[in-house]
Amino acid sequence: MNARTPSDRERAGGERTVARHGWAQALVTVLGGLLAMAVVAVLGLWAAGADDLPDGGFAPVVAATLVAAVGGTLELSGSAGDLADTQAGLTVIPLSVTLTGALVFAWGFLRPLRHRAVAGAAELAGWAARVAALWLLALIGLTLFARHTFDIPLGNDELAELGDLFGASPRIGFTTDVPLSVFVGMVWLAGVLVIALLVSRGAPLPGGLLRFQESVRPAAYAMVALLLACVVIGLVVALVVAAVKGHARETFAVILLGLPNLVWLALTIGLGATWNGRVEGPFGLPMPHVLDEVLRTPDISELNLRTLSEQDGRVWWLLVVDVVLLLAAAFVLAARSPARVRAWQHAVQMAVALALTVFMICLLGRLSAHYGLSVLGIGDLGGSLAGELFLRPRLWGAVGLAVPWGLVTGFLGALAARHVRRRGEVDAAGPG
């Protein structure tokens, strides 16, 4: 009788499994995610012209961009002497950096778990805790480093002399809310790891959660595929625009910092959603410039298919693209589901998944920025010294529109997938 029993082999296999996702692998995952995010942020900020920031401000701005990418809070402060006052604020998530980090973190987290069907809850929690502990240290370092102060030029010699006379030469700086940014950054990591487990068919789950994978995983995969498809289409369009119309550096800044911000906004607009916004002063939205044209009005403007089409009739193609993408996502959802799932169930899954996806886009896609300088309490000095930009969704209207879209496309996608061989199907004629 062999002295090495099956239980010994299983125990040895478990030890090797733990070794494959120890502290070294966690460090590689965190450093890889940070490096990927930093590269995208550096290139994007360089393309946006931030490489010539004074007083060594580029590195802190890169750190602030990484903090903002994971949902951290930036606090702007101004100073213009005893006789003047400045007000400033900025809320934006550079989703190109966010998406890059999420993909790298997800890949690093899932790689040691591949080729397994089941994993214990304690094992998954321990592996996630290692990644989270190192990410916590990285977040604290980033938030402490992301702070700087800049001098703001007054624009011409007369204003500069006035500023010197009154001691009102403006300065603006930024810091991070360290506790809040660290907390939100940890929540971001938890969300990335959970979504990674939900999306990957090959990732193991604890035995108690296996019953949910047939209903959740296909829908999660379909939504991630939908969002990534939007980004790929937007990337192709942006590269074509850069090649045909020029403005290559500006285009690459948009690609590397805010491409998902634009294409996911377009996805919701194609569904019929409305966003409210305004552009005033030196601020402006990135390409396409039709966004800036619609929002640069004295009052709060509506951004939707109707208002955009008044500036450019080609906007109606967003509706066509949305139809194609949603039908494709619904088909993927049905094709990855067991054969016993009925068409109406696919429709419900698609509706819930799309509503949650639109809800997420609306939360992440908000942006606002403002800056103003007043002297002796007399208003904003205007011109290049004051401005406002904001864009926010009509949240529940957008989520409500996603539900019927999901029901219809989910049902049609299920019908289209009927002829695709899926898990759980058996041949009508058994073996002879």
mmCIF file with all atom_site columns, C-alpha atoms in Angstrom, residues 99-177:
data_model
loop_
_atom_site.group_PDB
_atom_site.id
_atom_site.type_symbol
_atom_site.label_atom_id
_atom_site.label_alt_id
_atom_site.label_comp_id
_atom_site.label_asym_id
_atom_site.label_entity_id
_atom_site.label_seq_id
_atom_site.pdbx_PDB_ins_code
_atom_site.Cartn_x
_atom_site.Cartn_y
_atom_site.Cartn_z
_atom_site.occupancy
_atom_site.B_iso_or_equiv
_atom_site.pdbx_formal_charge
_atom_site.auth_seq_id
_atom_site.auth_comp_id
_atom_site.auth_asym_id
_atom_site.auth_atom_id
_atom_site.pdbx_PDB_model_num
ATOM 1  C CA . LEU A 1 99  ? -9.916  51.248 -16.504 1.00 0.00 ? 99  LEU A CA 1
ATOM 2  C CA . THR A 1 100 ? -6.235  50.465 -17.037 1.00 0.00 ? 100 THR A CA 1
ATOM 3  C CA . GLY A 1 101 ? -5.684  49.884 -13.340 1.00 0.00 ? 101 GLY A CA 1
ATOM 4  C CA . ALA A 1 102 ? -8.829  47.786 -13.018 1.00 0.00 ? 102 ALA A CA 1
ATOM 5  C CA . LEU A 1 103 ? -7.821  45.484 -15.878 1.00 0.00 ? 103 LEU A CA 1
ATOM 6  C CA . VAL A 1 104 ? -4.283  44.958 -14.556 1.00 0.00 ? 104 VAL A CA 1
ATOM 7  C CA . PHE A 1 105 ? -5.422  44.394 -10.969 1.00 0.00 ? 105 PHE A CA 1
ATOM 8  C CA . ALA A 1 106 ? -8.103  41.949 -12.135 1.00 0.00 ? 106 ALA A CA 1
ATOM 9  C CA . TRP A 1 107 ? -5.617  40.006 -14.264 1.00 0.00 ? 107 TRP A CA 1
ATOM 10 C CA . GLY A 1 108 ? -3.078  39.842 -11.453 1.00 0.00 ? 108 GLY A CA 1
ATOM 11 C CA . PHE A 1 109 ? -5.723  38.723 -8.963  1.00 0.00 ? 109 PHE A CA 1
ATOM 12 C CA . LEU A 1 110 ? -7.188  36.015 -11.186 1.00 0.00 ? 110 LEU A CA 1
ATOM 13 C CA . ARG A 1 111 ? -3.990  34.592 -12.646 1.00 0.00 ? 111 ARG A CA 1
ATOM 14 C CA . PRO A 1 112 ? -3.003  32.428 -9.635  1.00 0.00 ? 112 PRO A CA 1
ATOM 15 C CA . LEU A 1 113 ? -6.573  31.118 -9.369  1.00 0.00 ? 113 LEU A CA 1
ATOM 16 C CA . ARG A 1 114 ? -6.976  29.844 -12.925 1.00 0.00 ? 114 ARG A CA 1
ATOM 17 C CA . HIS A 1 115 ? -7.636  26.200 -13.799 1.00 0.00 ? 115 HIS A CA 1
ATOM 18 C CA . ARG A 1 116 ? -9.620  25.582 -10.632 1.00 0.00 ? 116 ARG A CA 1
ATOM 19 C CA . ALA A 1 117 ? -13.339 25.051 -10.142 1.00 0.00 ? 117 ALA A CA 1
ATOM 20 C CA . VAL A 1 118 ? -13.768 25.756 -6.440  1.00 0.00 ? 118 VAL A CA 1
ATOM 21 C CA . ALA A 1 119 ? -11.830 27.723 -3.838  1.00 0.00 ? 119 ALA A CA 1
ATOM 22 C CA . GLY A 1 120 ? -12.551 28.126 -0.166  1.00 0.00 ? 120 GLY A CA 1
ATOM 23 C CA . ALA A 1 121 ? -13.839 31.428 1.130   1.00 0.00 ? 121 ALA A CA 1
ATOM 24 C CA . ALA A 1 122 ? -10.911 31.678 3.545   1.00 0.00 ? 122 ALA A CA 1
ATOM 25 C CA . GLU A 1 123 ? -8.410  31.127 0.744   1.00 0.00 ? 123 GLU A CA 1
ATOM 26 C CA . LEU A 1 124 ? -9.970  33.813 -1.496  1.00 0.00 ? 124 LEU A CA 1
ATOM 27 C CA . ALA A 1 125 ? -10.243 36.224 1.427   1.00 0.00 ? 125 ALA A CA 1
ATOM 28 C CA . GLY A 1 126 ? -6.613  35.657 2.370   1.00 0.00 ? 126 GLY A CA 1
ATOM 29 C CA . TRP A 1 127 ? -5.403  36.260 -1.195  1.00 0.00 ? 127 TRP A CA 1
ATOM 30 C CA . ALA A 1 128 ? -7.521  39.402 -1.496  1.00 0.00 ? 128 ALA A CA 1
ATOM 31 C CA . ALA A 1 129 ? -6.302  40.614 1.905   1.00 0.00 ? 129 ALA A CA 1
ATOM 32 C CA . ARG A 1 130 ? -2.663  40.393 0.798   1.00 0.00 ? 130 ARG A CA 1
ATOM 33 C CA . VAL A 1 131 ? -3.379  42.504 -2.272  1.00 0.00 ? 131 VAL A CA 1
ATOM 34 C CA . ALA A 1 132 ? -5.464  44.937 -0.214  1.00 0.00 ? 132 ALA A CA 1
ATOM 35 C CA . ALA A 1 133 ? -2.791  45.388 2.461   1.00 0.00 ? 133 ALA A CA 1
ATOM 36 C CA . LEU A 1 134 ? -0.134  46.355 -0.071  1.00 0.00 ? 134 LEU A CA 1
ATOM 37 C CA . TRP A 1 135 ? -2.615  48.536 -1.965  1.00 0.00 ? 135 TRP A CA 1
ATOM 38 C CA . LEU A 1 136 ? -3.411  50.326 1.301   1.00 0.00 ? 136 LEU A CA 1
ATOM 39 C CA . LEU A 1 137 ? 0.249   51.252 1.764   1.00 0.00 ? 137 LEU A CA 1
ATOM 40 C CA . ALA A 1 138 ? 0.466   52.452 -1.842  1.00 0.00 ? 138 ALA A CA 1
ATOM 41 C CA . LEU A 1 139 ? -2.686  54.550 -1.438  1.00 0.00 ? 139 LEU A CA 1
ATOM 42 C CA . ILE A 1 140 ? -1.397  56.254 1.692   1.00 0.00 ? 140 ILE A CA 1
ATOM 43 C CA . GLY A 1 141 ? 1.835   57.131 -0.095  1.00 0.00 ? 141 GLY A CA 1
ATOM 44 C CA . LEU A 1 142 ? 0.017   58.502 -3.138  1.00 0.00 ? 142 LEU A CA 1
ATOM 45 C CA . THR A 1 143 ? -2.396  60.631 -1.141  1.00 0.00 ? 143 THR A CA 1
ATOM 46 C CA . LEU A 1 144 ? 0.401   62.133 0.954   1.00 0.00 ? 144 LEU A CA 1
ATOM 47 C CA . PHE A 1 145 ? 2.490   62.939 -2.126  1.00 0.00 ? 145 PHE A CA 1
ATOM 48 C CA . ALA A 1 146 ? -0.376  64.403 -4.164  1.00 0.00 ? 146 ALA A CA 1
ATOM 49 C CA . ARG A 1 147 ? -0.121  68.036 -3.029  1.00 0.00 ? 147 ARG A CA 1
ATOM 50 C CA . HIS A 1 148 ? 1.321   71.165 -4.617  1.00 0.00 ? 148 HIS A CA 1
ATOM 51 C CA . THR A 1 149 ? 0.796   74.911 -5.017  1.00 0.00 ? 149 THR A CA 1
ATOM 52 C CA . PHE A 1 150 ? 1.018   76.955 -8.223  1.00 0.00 ? 150 PHE A CA 1
ATOM 53 C CA . ASP A 1 151 ? 1.180   80.652 -9.013  1.00 0.00 ? 151 ASP A CA 1
ATOM 54 C CA . ILE A 1 152 ? -1.652  81.753 -11.323 1.00 0.00 ? 152 ILE A CA 1
ATOM 55 C CA . PRO A 1 153 ? -0.612  84.385 -13.914 1.00 0.00 ? 153 PRO A CA 1
ATOM 56 C CA . LEU A 1 154 ? -3.000  87.337 -14.097 1.00 0.00 ? 154 LEU A CA 1
ATOM 57 C CA . GLY A 1 155 ? -2.954  87.446 -17.871 1.00 0.00 ? 155 GLY A CA 1
ATOM 58 C CA . ASN A 1 156 ? -1.521  90.856 -18.721 1.00 0.00 ? 156 ASN A CA 1
ATOM 59 C CA . ASP A 1 157 ? 0.842   93.503 -17.331 1.00 0.00 ? 157 ASP A CA 1
ATOM 60 C CA . GLU A 1 158 ? -1.916  95.784 -15.994 1.00 0.00 ? 158 GLU A CA 1
ATOM 61 C CA . LEU A 1 159 ? -3.594  93.013 -13.987 1.00 0.00 ? 159 LEU A CA 1
ATOM 62 C CA . ALA A 1 160 ? -0.210  91.795 -12.762 1.00 0.00 ? 160 ALA A CA 1
ATOM 63 C CA . GLU A 1 161 ? 0.658   95.285 -11.524 1.00 0.00 ? 161 GLU A CA 1
ATOM 64 C CA . LEU A 1 162 ? -2.768  95.528 -9.849  1.00 0.00 ? 162 LEU A CA 1
ATOM 65 C CA . GLY A 1 163 ? -2.168  92.198 -8.165  1.00 0.00 ? 163 GLY A CA 1
ATOM 66 C CA . ASP A 1 164 ? 1.223   93.295 -6.893  1.00 0.00 ? 164 ASP A CA 1
ATOM 67 C CA . LEU A 1 165 ? -0.211  96.620 -5.668  1.00 0.00 ? 165 LEU A CA 1
ATOM 68 C CA . PHE A 1 166 ? -2.933  94.979 -3.630  1.00 0.00 ? 166 PHE A CA 1
ATOM 69 C CA . GLY A 1 167 ? -0.892  91.924 -2.696  1.00 0.00 ? 167 GLY A CA 1
ATOM 70 C CA . ALA A 1 168 ? -3.410  89.847 -4.630  1.00 0.00 ? 168 ALA A CA 1
ATOM 71 C CA . SER A 1 169 ? -1.271  87.649 -6.830  1.00 0.00 ? 169 SER A CA 1
ATOM 72 C CA . PRO A 1 170 ? -3.304  84.447 -6.866  1.00 0.00 ? 170 PRO A CA 1
ATOM 73 C CA . ARG A 1 171 ? -1.998  81.022 -5.958  1.00 0.00 ? 171 ARG A CA 1
ATOM 74 C CA . ILE A 1 172 ? -3.871  77.776 -6.133  1.00 0.00 ? 172 ILE A CA 1
ATOM 75 C CA . GLY A 1 173 ? -2.918  74.475 -4.612  1.00 0.00 ? 173 GLY A CA 1
ATOM 76 C CA . PHE A 1 174 ? -4.312  70.995 -4.226  1.00 0.00 ? 174 PHE A CA 1
ATOM 77 C CA . THR A 1 175 ? -4.179  68.347 -1.557  1.00 0.00 ? 175 THR A CA 1
ATOM 78 C CA . THR A 1 176 ? -6.077  65.148 -0.941  1.00 0.00 ? 176 THR A CA 1
ATOM 79 C CA . ASP A 1 177 ? -8.484  64.197 1.784   1.00 0.00 ? 177 ASP A CA 1
#
